[in-house]
Amino acid sequence: MRHEVEALDLKNVTANWVNARVLGAQMEARIKELADLTHTPLFFGRLDYLPTPERTAEDGSRFYIGRRHVHDAVGDPMVVDWRAPVSQPFYRATRIDPQEVELRRRFGYTGGELTAYEDERLTDPVEEARTSRLLQAEIERPRVGPMRDIVATIQPEQDEIVRSGLSGTVCVQGGPGTGKTAVGLHRVAYLLYAHRERLARTGTLVIGPNRSFLHYIEQVLPALGELEVRQATVDDLVARVEVRGEDPADAAVIKGDARMAEVLRRAVRSHVTIPAEPVMVVRGSRRWRIPAYELEEIVRELLGRDMRYGAAREALPQRIAHAVLVRMEESGEVCDDRVQDAVARNPAVKAAVKSVWPPVDPAKLVLRLLSDAEFLAAHAEGVLDEAEQRTVLWPKPVRSVRAAKWSSADAVLIDEAADLVERTHSLGHVVLDEAQDLSPMQYRAVGRRCTTGSATVLGDLAQGTTPWATGSWEEALSHLGKPDAVVEELTAGFRVPREVIAYASRLLPHMSPGLAEVRSVRESPGSLEIRQIPGGPDELTSAVIAACEESLLHEGSIGLIAADTRIPALSEALSAAGLPWLDPGTETTADSRLTLVPASLAKGLEYDYVVLDDPSTVVAGEPDERTGLRRLYVALTRAVSGLTVVHQGELPGQLG
């Protein structure tokens, strides 16, 4: 199929060079989509449908299911895309509801080579139901390298979310190992398959918590043939200024509060001045006067429509020009649109607009709010109390936008102000992962990117590790602008062993009461080990290094997770022990399978074996106990095959 595209001759098939350039770009993209992927088989399953008078074995009751559509030399399908309707029973058919499927076959691969297959006869009453060994083996396969697709292992409850429609927003609450991130990415792939032309025009976006996470997931969609999905963090979206500073937690919480949107709205609109002078427009030998009261009516009418500040500013000269044209027509002159445009550009009209509705620079506006106590007080009255105003004010005034040490929260405020001036471009679909950590203002920033589209929101309330973490999905979706979104909950765990998730779940009643505990489908005796080390910090570090060396005897990736303050000491100890280590998100190799992970960056990542350094230090590294326990919960649930906890002194009491 790739060679067929490469062999196409574009000469004499396009009308001009523009069409030729566009067609050439489309062909290049198609060739990239058809690239061979090492160790990635084209098909992983087969469906044999029950024969019917309309459907016989000869005319198509057997379908091979794969990551993409593959046809033969004459165009007949050999492999059906996993997203096609005919493939759906591969994921949802059961013995109770076989969906006209007689046989479901799963194929097993080792290093890209077909090594096994497994049949399930859904309509045979004699055959007993059993757990698929190939399915279990694929789920438990070592995690080496970036995140993989899960097309061969999608479960029925996951498939329902993946195939939900484009028009609605879906929020997926899922504990560790339930596959929520994979579900979100596969939903994007499905939507691009089902609504390709529409999303090609409007665009799609995947938002992750940090660069390490995005690097970890970046190969999933290309493996499914989808290359045009942009990936970014929230900081990337609002990067209108350079972020060089960091807020104290209390200031960041207030700046991230949704009330700041009202403060900004007031501050932007405060630039409008009710006109007190008439406008005199001179055209040729005649003068046309628009009195102040009429100008005031125009300005108040525009304010009442609650338009974007910039859009109203562009409309104002046209409205003034229209008032002039009415007078010109009443005097017998013939006017058209060209005359109105000319009047709108008249120096007197321009001067009036500049005086009444001056331009607003979003960064300068936020700069003034955060450095001018009187300006902030004037627009935060009744919204923020005096203590809150003092908290967000900078200790020292800043002279310019360039000199300011903006924080991430400040950048979100500037983005909000920019949207009040000019509407933010909206995409067709946005996936927001690890959404529980966003502030209300960050939700608003993401929501602006999908006001005319839909969203997939992914997260786990128990893993909210910021001081402003959301308390409920209803609240979060309201800030996002999607209050009618459907909330789905995934409670079946496929990644974390049962012993490990049960141990971590002891923290739930203390940090997220009422949240359902994940029930892992995987039993792995011996997957959890707790080691208490006597002595001081040096003995603890030595024991952690020894645990890493033991873990490296196993196949797969190893993650050493520790409180951020412990990272320098551990990195030095690993180097001294001759153990090469990687930064989070970096792809592992045969010679380098150990990743040193600060606890603040562990969210969303997974490793075959995890060594956790001193849980009490992880908890103590956060501003409050609830956030610390949630950070620990994240760290405890990154392991796929085994977890070793190494500690000194007592473990956090919430672990029991």
XYZ file of C-alpha atoms in Angstrom:
656
model
C 0.000 0.000 0.000
C 2.883 2.337 0.770
C 4.645 1.539 -2.500
C 1.420 2.246 -4.386
C 1.346 5.772 -2.975
C 5.069 6.294 -3.562
C 4.666 5.209 -7.185
C 1.922 7.739 -7.972
C 2.962 10.348 -10.578
C 1.612 13.831 -9.835
C 2.669 15.322 -13.142
C -0.178 16.656 -15.260
C -2.850 15.769 -12.676
C -3.180 19.161 -10.965
C -4.407 22.452 -12.349
C -1.742 24.648 -10.728
C 1.257 24.631 -8.406
C -0.916 25.233 -5.314
C -2.950 22.078 -5.928
C 0.251 20.176 -6.657
C 1.767 21.316 -3.359
C -1.343 20.355 -1.389
C -1.615 16.954 -3.063
C 2.091 16.329 -2.483
C 1.712 17.092 1.220
C -1.256 14.740 1.456
C 0.751 11.974 -0.190
C 3.682 12.506 2.184
C 1.329 12.277 5.148
C -0.212 9.086 3.744
C 3.225 7.514 3.322
C 4.062 8.331 6.956
C 0.768 6.789 8.099
C 1.692 3.556 6.298
C 5.184 3.294 7.789
C 6.198 -0.100 9.161
C 6.447 -0.237 12.951
C 9.076 -2.549 14.414
C 7.611 -5.429 16.424
C 4.061 -4.172 15.794
C 1.952 -6.770 13.963
C -0.757 -5.627 11.566
C -3.416 -7.913 13.031
C -4.074 -9.273 16.504
C -7.483 -10.921 16.209
C -10.012 -12.686 14.004
C -13.790 -12.841 14.018
C -15.763 -15.644 12.372
C -19.409 -14.651 12.125
C -22.204 -17.196 12.086
C -23.266 -17.955 8.510
C -26.626 -16.588 7.400
C -28.486 -16.704 4.060
C -27.052 -13.248 3.349
C -23.562 -14.012 4.679
C -21.582 -17.132 3.835
C -17.970 -18.115 4.393
C -17.232 -17.457 0.753
C -18.548 -13.875 0.641
C -17.164 -12.532 3.909
C -18.003 -13.883 7.339
C -14.354 -13.867 8.521
C -12.507 -10.694 9.433
C -8.964 -10.165 10.650
C -8.795 -7.265 13.125
C -5.777 -4.958 13.236
C -4.440 -1.514 14.021
C -5.255 -0.183 10.567
C -7.002 -1.137 7.364
C -4.923 -3.234 4.974
C -6.007 -4.200 1.461
C -4.457 -6.409 -1.184
C -3.292 -5.543 -4.694
C -6.844 -5.376 -6.065
C -8.247 -3.394 -3.146
C -9.977 -6.196 -1.244
C -9.658 -5.876 2.545
C -7.240 -8.244 4.258
C -7.241 -6.588 7.714
C -10.111 -4.514 9.108
C -9.399 -1.441 11.211
C -10.161 -2.051 14.919
C -12.380 1.066 14.864
C -14.708 -0.223 12.133
C -18.227 -1.272 13.252
C -17.603 -4.866 12.152
C -14.706 -5.043 14.658
C -16.760 -3.995 17.677
C -17.830 -7.538 18.690
C -14.148 -8.439 19.117
C -14.270 -6.326 22.280
C -17.871 -6.701 23.402
C -19.117 -10.146 22.379
C -19.701 -12.600 25.247
C -21.204 -16.062 25.636
C -24.372 -14.428 26.915
C -24.416 -11.976 23.996
C -22.238 -13.422 21.176
C -23.391 -10.709 18.712
C -23.517 -13.248 15.859
C -19.861 -14.221 16.393
C -19.131 -17.938 16.209
C -15.408 -17.783 16.931
C -13.086 -15.126 18.327
C -9.382 -15.739 17.832
C -6.562 -13.858 19.569
C -3.024 -13.944 18.200
C 0.095 -13.835 20.378
C 3.379 -12.303 19.268
C 6.931 -12.304 20.553
C 9.162 -9.595 19.135
C 6.799 -9.127 16.194
C 6.734 -12.849 15.323
C 3.473 -14.799 15.497
C 4.001 -17.416 18.225
C 0.538 -18.416 19.455
C -3.182 -18.194 18.938
C -6.171 -18.830 21.119
C -9.762 -19.573 20.087
C -12.969 -18.788 21.924
C -16.142 -20.387 20.514
C -18.845 -18.099 21.804
C -21.800 -20.192 20.592
C -20.513 -23.618 21.656
C -22.476 -24.707 24.787
C -19.912 -27.421 25.585
C -16.853 -25.171 25.763
C -16.274 -23.664 29.209
C -15.655 -19.959 29.770
C -12.069 -19.201 30.722
C -9.734 -16.255 31.106
C -7.705 -15.570 27.991
C -4.063 -16.404 28.650
C -2.921 -14.339 25.681
C -4.926 -11.378 26.932
C -3.395 -11.751 30.385
C 0.110 -12.092 28.927
C -0.330 -8.961 26.802
C -1.500 -6.940 29.823
C 1.468 -8.169 31.900
C 4.086 -7.763 29.146
C 7.160 -5.831 30.449
C 6.927 -2.031 30.181
C 10.095 -1.196 28.282
C 10.089 2.058 26.333
C 7.177 4.491 25.870
C 3.508 3.694 26.447
C 1.959 1.180 24.016
C -1.460 1.060 22.465
C -4.001 -1.356 23.983
C -6.027 -2.213 20.885
C -5.568 -5.931 21.499
C -6.735 -5.743 25.124
C -9.533 -3.154 25.242
C -12.206 -4.304 27.689
C -15.981 -3.935 27.080
C -16.423 -1.064 29.565
C -13.422 0.696 28.021
C -14.719 0.129 24.499
C -18.023 1.839 25.320
C -16.106 4.988 26.266
C -13.751 4.742 23.280
C -16.658 4.571 20.812
C -18.816 7.277 22.412
C -19.873 10.034 20.020
C -18.063 13.227 19.099
C -20.847 15.586 20.123
C -20.760 14.768 23.835
C -18.086 15.342 26.467
C -17.057 12.321 28.541
C -15.344 12.439 31.950
C -13.562 9.246 33.008
C -12.855 8.745 36.713
C -10.401 5.883 37.004
C -8.038 4.703 39.696
C -4.454 3.579 39.058
C -4.102 0.926 36.375
C -7.662 1.156 35.039
C -6.396 2.319 31.635
C -8.034 5.751 31.581
C -5.142 7.397 29.702
C -5.113 4.654 27.083
C -8.903 4.919 26.782
C -8.651 8.648 26.173
C -5.978 8.264 23.492
C -7.867 5.474 21.766
C -11.029 7.585 21.829
C -9.127 10.256 19.887
C -8.060 7.622 17.357
C -11.655 6.394 17.052
C -13.064 9.902 16.612
C -10.489 10.660 13.906
C -11.604 7.493 12.146
C -15.334 8.219 12.439
C -15.186 12.017 11.872
C -11.946 12.500 9.960
C -12.986 15.366 7.689
C -14.598 17.377 10.466
C -11.674 16.983 12.865
C -9.183 17.652 10.077
C -10.762 21.107 9.806
C -11.198 21.838 13.509
C -8.197 20.039 15.026
C -7.570 17.792 18.017
C -5.390 18.289 21.090
C -4.093 16.076 23.905
C -3.209 17.924 27.122
C -0.948 16.254 29.680
C 0.427 17.316 33.077
C 4.072 17.706 32.053
C 6.587 17.090 29.267
C 7.773 13.774 30.722
C 4.230 12.418 30.559
C 3.702 13.637 26.991
C 6.965 12.031 25.921
C 5.822 8.783 27.523
C 2.520 8.663 25.588
C 3.634 10.274 22.313
C 3.976 6.998 20.359
C 0.474 5.641 21.019
C -1.414 7.577 18.327
C 1.311 7.258 15.619
C 1.231 3.490 16.186
C -2.447 3.657 15.222
C -1.697 5.716 12.105
C -2.765 9.072 13.581
C -0.015 11.668 13.148
C -1.841 14.994 13.240
C -2.822 15.188 16.918
C -1.081 17.987 18.776
C 0.160 17.378 22.335
C 0.736 20.106 24.918
C 0.650 20.998 28.605
C -1.605 23.688 30.055
C 1.496 25.863 30.428
C 2.109 25.492 26.677
C -1.437 26.656 25.905
C -1.144 29.863 27.916
C 2.481 30.660 27.068
C 1.985 34.354 26.264
C 4.784 35.388 28.647
C 7.945 33.698 29.884
C 7.382 31.927 33.205
C 10.335 32.528 35.506
C 8.765 32.673 38.955
C 6.780 30.507 41.346
C 3.913 31.456 43.644
C 3.540 30.442 47.275
C 0.761 27.877 47.608
C -1.740 30.327 49.140
C -1.221 32.864 46.329
C -1.461 30.186 43.645
C -4.765 28.947 45.099
C -6.334 32.413 44.961
C -4.964 33.175 41.484
C -6.409 29.860 40.316
C -9.827 30.582 41.845
C -12.662 31.125 39.362
C -13.464 34.429 41.079
C -10.405 35.910 39.374
C -12.335 35.735 36.089
C -14.782 38.339 37.397
C -11.941 40.534 38.657
C -10.338 40.419 35.212
C -13.644 41.102 33.452
C -14.177 44.206 35.554
C -10.609 45.373 34.991
C -10.890 44.996 31.217
C -14.219 46.822 30.986
C -12.949 49.602 33.235
C -10.952 50.935 30.295
C -14.180 52.031 28.594
C -14.990 55.713 29.221
C -18.490 57.069 28.729
C -18.110 59.866 26.126
C -18.625 63.432 27.304
C -17.826 65.245 24.044
C -19.553 65.082 20.643
C -17.828 63.842 17.473
C -17.530 66.214 14.534
C -16.912 64.493 11.185
C -15.795 66.700 8.299
C -16.453 65.454 4.744
C -15.750 67.903 1.995
C -17.443 71.181 2.811
C -19.914 69.681 5.250
C -19.717 68.767 8.917
C -21.689 66.082 10.682
C -22.092 66.195 14.448
C -22.903 63.229 16.657
C -23.845 64.532 20.131
C -22.373 63.042 23.305
C -25.691 61.550 24.464
C -25.996 59.550 21.224
C -22.406 58.337 21.544
C -23.203 57.298 25.104
C -26.181 55.249 23.888
C -23.946 53.470 21.362
C -21.269 52.710 23.984
C -23.767 51.488 26.585
C -25.497 49.308 24.002
C -22.168 47.663 23.115
C -21.363 47.169 26.803
C -24.781 45.639 27.359
C -24.216 43.047 24.643
C -21.248 41.697 26.638
C -19.150 41.310 23.502
C -15.427 40.607 23.527
C -13.639 43.864 24.304
C -11.749 43.819 21.013
C -14.808 42.945 18.931
C -16.779 45.801 20.488
C -13.869 48.164 19.875
C -13.892 47.188 16.199
C -17.683 47.661 16.048
C -17.653 51.120 17.657
C -16.279 53.116 14.670
C -18.781 51.399 12.371
C -21.628 52.299 14.729
C -20.496 55.931 14.835
C -20.126 55.939 11.052
C -23.646 54.532 10.702
C -25.008 57.408 12.804
C -23.242 59.845 10.463
C -24.637 58.082 7.379
C -28.177 58.387 8.717
C -27.733 62.143 8.844
C -26.117 62.218 5.404
C -29.007 60.248 3.872
C -31.551 62.494 5.600
C -29.915 65.449 3.864
C -30.279 63.763 0.472
C -26.823 62.296 -0.042
C -26.454 58.809 -1.547
C -24.323 56.544 0.642
C -23.074 52.980 0.454
C -20.746 50.689 2.401
C -17.670 52.388 0.983
C -18.804 55.720 2.395
C -19.461 54.147 5.794
C -15.986 52.548 5.830
C -14.457 55.887 4.896
C -16.284 57.641 7.734
C -15.189 54.915 10.174
C -11.584 55.672 9.231
C -12.068 59.428 9.678
C -9.473 60.927 12.098
C -12.205 62.361 14.338
C -13.881 58.927 14.644
C -10.528 57.221 15.299
C -9.709 59.759 18.007
C -13.100 59.232 19.657
C -12.688 55.445 19.645
C -9.183 55.709 21.101
C -10.486 57.962 23.874
C -13.639 55.986 24.657
C -12.525 52.401 23.993
C -8.697 52.261 24.125
C -6.782 49.075 23.245
C -5.983 46.723 26.147
C -2.796 44.672 26.440
C -3.640 41.537 28.509
C -0.169 41.184 30.050
C -0.014 44.856 31.017
C -3.494 44.600 32.543
C -2.521 41.637 34.761
C 0.768 43.363 35.607
C -1.180 46.364 36.908
C -3.631 44.192 38.851
C -0.831 42.355 40.665
C 1.318 45.398 41.383
C -1.189 48.237 41.954
C -3.106 47.743 45.207
C -5.659 50.478 44.446
C -6.396 49.133 40.957
C -6.842 45.599 42.331
C -9.055 46.797 45.175
C -11.284 48.749 42.792
C -12.045 45.667 40.695
C -11.906 42.957 43.387
C -14.397 44.679 45.697
C -16.981 42.163 46.835
C -15.059 39.344 45.114
C -11.795 39.032 47.055
C -11.438 40.183 50.631
C -8.561 42.404 51.737
C -6.449 39.497 52.968
C -6.829 37.687 49.644
C -5.909 40.843 47.760
C -2.734 41.243 49.819
C -1.879 37.588 49.166
C -1.899 37.927 45.373
C -0.185 41.322 45.223
C 3.518 41.298 44.372
C 5.787 42.492 47.213
C 7.453 45.013 44.896
C 5.953 46.791 41.864
C 7.363 45.709 38.498
C 8.137 48.224 35.804
C 7.432 46.205 32.664
C 6.009 42.971 31.336
C 9.457 41.808 30.307
C 10.952 42.441 33.747
C 8.220 40.598 35.648
C 8.894 37.125 37.050
C 5.633 35.604 35.917
C 4.359 32.400 37.512
C 2.314 29.674 35.832
C -0.814 30.996 37.577
C -0.073 34.506 36.264
C 0.166 33.144 32.716
C -3.311 31.628 33.075
C -4.664 35.007 34.206
C -3.115 36.662 31.136
C -4.732 34.022 28.934
C -8.111 34.756 30.543
C -7.628 38.481 29.941
C -6.606 37.802 26.334
C -9.830 35.873 25.785
C -11.822 38.773 27.179
C -10.228 40.924 24.481
C -10.190 38.463 21.551
C -11.948 35.086 21.347
C -9.647 32.063 21.693
C -9.619 29.617 18.777
C -11.689 26.508 19.533
C -10.799 22.956 18.474
C -12.992 20.033 17.499
C -11.899 17.761 20.353
C -9.631 18.075 23.373
C -8.352 15.296 25.643
C -7.419 16.498 29.131
C -5.433 13.958 31.161
C -4.647 14.098 34.896
C -7.413 16.675 35.058
C -7.871 16.448 38.818
C -4.812 18.666 39.350
C -6.095 21.710 37.473
C -7.269 24.903 39.117
C -10.637 26.424 38.136
C -8.837 29.059 36.042
C -6.852 26.345 34.266
C -10.102 24.507 33.515
C -11.412 27.717 31.990
C -8.251 27.997 29.858
C -8.772 24.459 28.534
C -12.504 25.009 28.090
C -11.827 27.999 25.836
C -10.043 25.622 23.476
C -13.162 23.470 23.012
C -16.136 25.838 23.320
C -17.439 24.685 19.924
C -16.139 21.108 20.269
C -16.178 18.249 22.736
C -13.736 16.933 25.313
C -12.532 13.773 27.005
C -11.615 14.464 30.630
C -9.459 11.861 32.380
C -8.400 11.726 35.991
C -8.561 10.294 39.467
C -9.749 12.467 42.352
C -7.601 10.398 44.711
C -4.478 11.457 42.821
C -5.066 15.205 43.085
C -1.722 16.452 44.387
C -1.974 20.235 44.043
C -3.314 22.555 46.758
C -6.042 23.582 44.300
C -6.962 20.037 43.198
C -10.634 19.677 42.313
C -13.028 18.313 44.881
C -15.581 16.864 42.453
C -15.988 16.299 38.737
C -19.235 18.262 38.729
C -17.352 21.342 39.897
C -14.500 20.769 37.445
C -16.791 20.235 34.459
C -18.687 23.390 35.322
C -15.480 25.423 35.163
C -14.595 23.658 31.920
C -17.873 24.815 30.417
C -19.168 21.237 30.008
C -21.659 20.800 32.885
C -23.696 18.247 30.922
C -20.750 15.856 30.418
C -21.285 12.171 31.168
C -19.130 10.897 34.064
C -17.965 7.286 33.669
C -16.079 5.360 36.357
C -13.523 2.621 35.685
C -12.968 0.409 38.726
C -11.357 -2.704 37.194
C -7.568 -2.495 37.384
C -5.418 -4.224 34.777
C -1.952 -2.847 35.561
C -1.263 -2.793 39.297
C -1.116 -6.198 41.085
C -3.903 -6.876 43.556
C -1.584 -6.908 46.582
C -0.055 -3.541 45.676
C -3.315 -1.698 44.944
C -4.910 -3.079 48.117
C -1.987 -1.732 50.152
C -2.170 1.702 48.500
C -5.962 1.792 48.915
C -5.540 1.935 52.698
C -4.924 5.661 52.134
C -8.271 6.329 50.403
C -10.462 6.833 53.508
C -8.001 9.448 54.784
C -7.629 11.515 51.593
C -10.617 10.765 49.319
C -13.438 9.284 51.406
C -16.265 7.819 49.371
C -14.156 7.074 46.309
C -14.458 3.496 45.011
C -11.435 1.275 45.530
C -9.853 -0.207 42.406
C -10.310 -3.971 42.155
C -7.347 -5.448 40.335
C -7.892 -8.467 38.095
C -4.250 -9.501 38.538
C -2.998 -11.672 41.365
C 0.764 -11.640 41.825
C 1.902 -13.232 45.095
C 5.117 -11.687 46.385
C 4.645 -8.491 44.377
C 4.820 -6.289 47.521
C 7.755 -6.098 49.910
C 8.231 -3.654 52.806
C 11.772 -3.187 54.152
C 12.550 -1.189 57.299
C 16.195 -0.134 57.495
C 17.924 0.766 60.803
C 20.530 3.505 60.983
C 20.701 6.892 59.298
C 20.269 8.421 55.811
C 23.396 6.728 54.435
C 22.100 3.291 55.402
C 18.724 4.107 53.826
C 20.361 5.192 50.577
C 22.513 2.049 50.471
C 19.449 -0.144 51.000
C 17.585 1.672 48.203
C 20.499 1.141 45.782
C 20.601 -2.554 46.748
C 16.854 -2.857 46.056
C 17.392 -1.295 42.612
C 20.152 -3.800 41.849
C 17.829 -6.654 42.817
C 15.038 -5.264 40.647
C 17.377 -5.023 37.668
C 17.754 -8.812 37.799
C 14.175 -8.952 36.494
C 13.091 -8.231 32.932
C 11.537 -4.852 32.150
C 11.720 -1.273 33.346
C 12.651 -0.150 36.861
C 11.472 3.053 38.515
C 13.126 4.481 41.622
C 10.594 6.964 43.064
C 11.558 9.340 45.849
C 10.637 12.684 47.365
C 12.030 15.534 45.274
C 14.432 16.513 48.064
C 16.021 13.038 47.986
C 16.762 13.029 44.248
C 20.254 14.671 44.402
C 21.531 12.189 47.008
C 20.080 9.192 45.172
C 21.421 10.291 41.780
C 24.901 10.609 43.287
C 24.607 7.185 44.943
C 23.426 5.515 41.710
C 26.363 6.964 39.797
C 28.780 5.862 42.532
C 27.347 2.330 42.332
C 27.832 2.255 38.548
C 24.098 2.105 37.842
C 23.131 4.221 34.786
C 19.805 6.008 35.239
C 17.366 7.953 33.098
C 15.132 10.972 33.574
C 11.329 10.442 33.584
C 9.883 10.019 30.110
C 13.220 9.018 28.545
C 12.995 5.798 26.556
C 14.690 2.822 28.171
C 17.312 0.734 26.400
C 18.809 -2.701 26.938
C 21.687 -1.094 28.851
C 19.664 1.512 30.730
C 16.381 0.360 32.276
C 16.422 2.319 35.544
C 14.604 5.654 35.804
C 15.046 8.034 38.745
C 11.657 9.647 39.297
C 10.887 12.622 41.564
C 7.544 11.943 43.255
C 6.178 15.154 41.734
C 6.635 13.702 38.213
C 5.517 10.112 38.834
C 1.880 10.621 37.921
C 0.808 8.821 34.741
C 4.036 6.809 34.434
C 4.403 3.068 34.965
C 7.276 0.656 35.474
C 7.541 -3.117 35.767
C 9.285 -2.859 39.128
C 9.270 0.127 41.463
C 11.510 0.895 44.415
C 9.903 3.535 46.653
C 12.227 5.523 48.889
C 10.909 6.417 52.372
C 7.142 7.099 52.101
C 7.167 9.438 55.120
C 9.553 11.783 53.309
C 7.226 11.799 50.293
C 4.298 12.831 52.509
C 6.345 15.430 54.394
C 7.448 17.039 51.128
C 3.955 18.430 50.442
C 2.342 21.551 51.962
C -0.426 19.606 53.748
C -1.126 16.036 54.841
C -3.923 15.327 52.352
C -1.768 16.364 49.412
C 1.136 14.356 50.834
C -0.982 11.205 51.157
C -2.225 11.637 47.591
C 1.356 12.016 46.367
C 2.229 8.797 48.209
C -0.800 7.040 46.679
C 0.496 7.940 43.225
C 3.982 6.664 44.032
C 2.670 3.373 45.442
C 0.650 2.593 42.311
C 3.249 2.910 39.517
C 4.335 -0.772 39.613
C 3.146 -3.382 37.119
C 4.931 -6.458 38.517
C 6.491 -5.626 41.871
C 6.878 -2.885 44.479
C 9.607 -2.646 47.108
C 9.109 -0.014 49.812
C 12.296 0.924 51.677
C 11.944 3.127 54.763
C 13.430 4.216 58.097
C 11.420 4.940 61.197
C 7.661 4.541 61.076
C 5.547 4.440 57.943
C 2.684 6.949 57.682
C 0.016 5.824 60.133
C -2.663 5.825 57.419
C -1.004 2.763 55.851
C -2.029 0.781 58.933
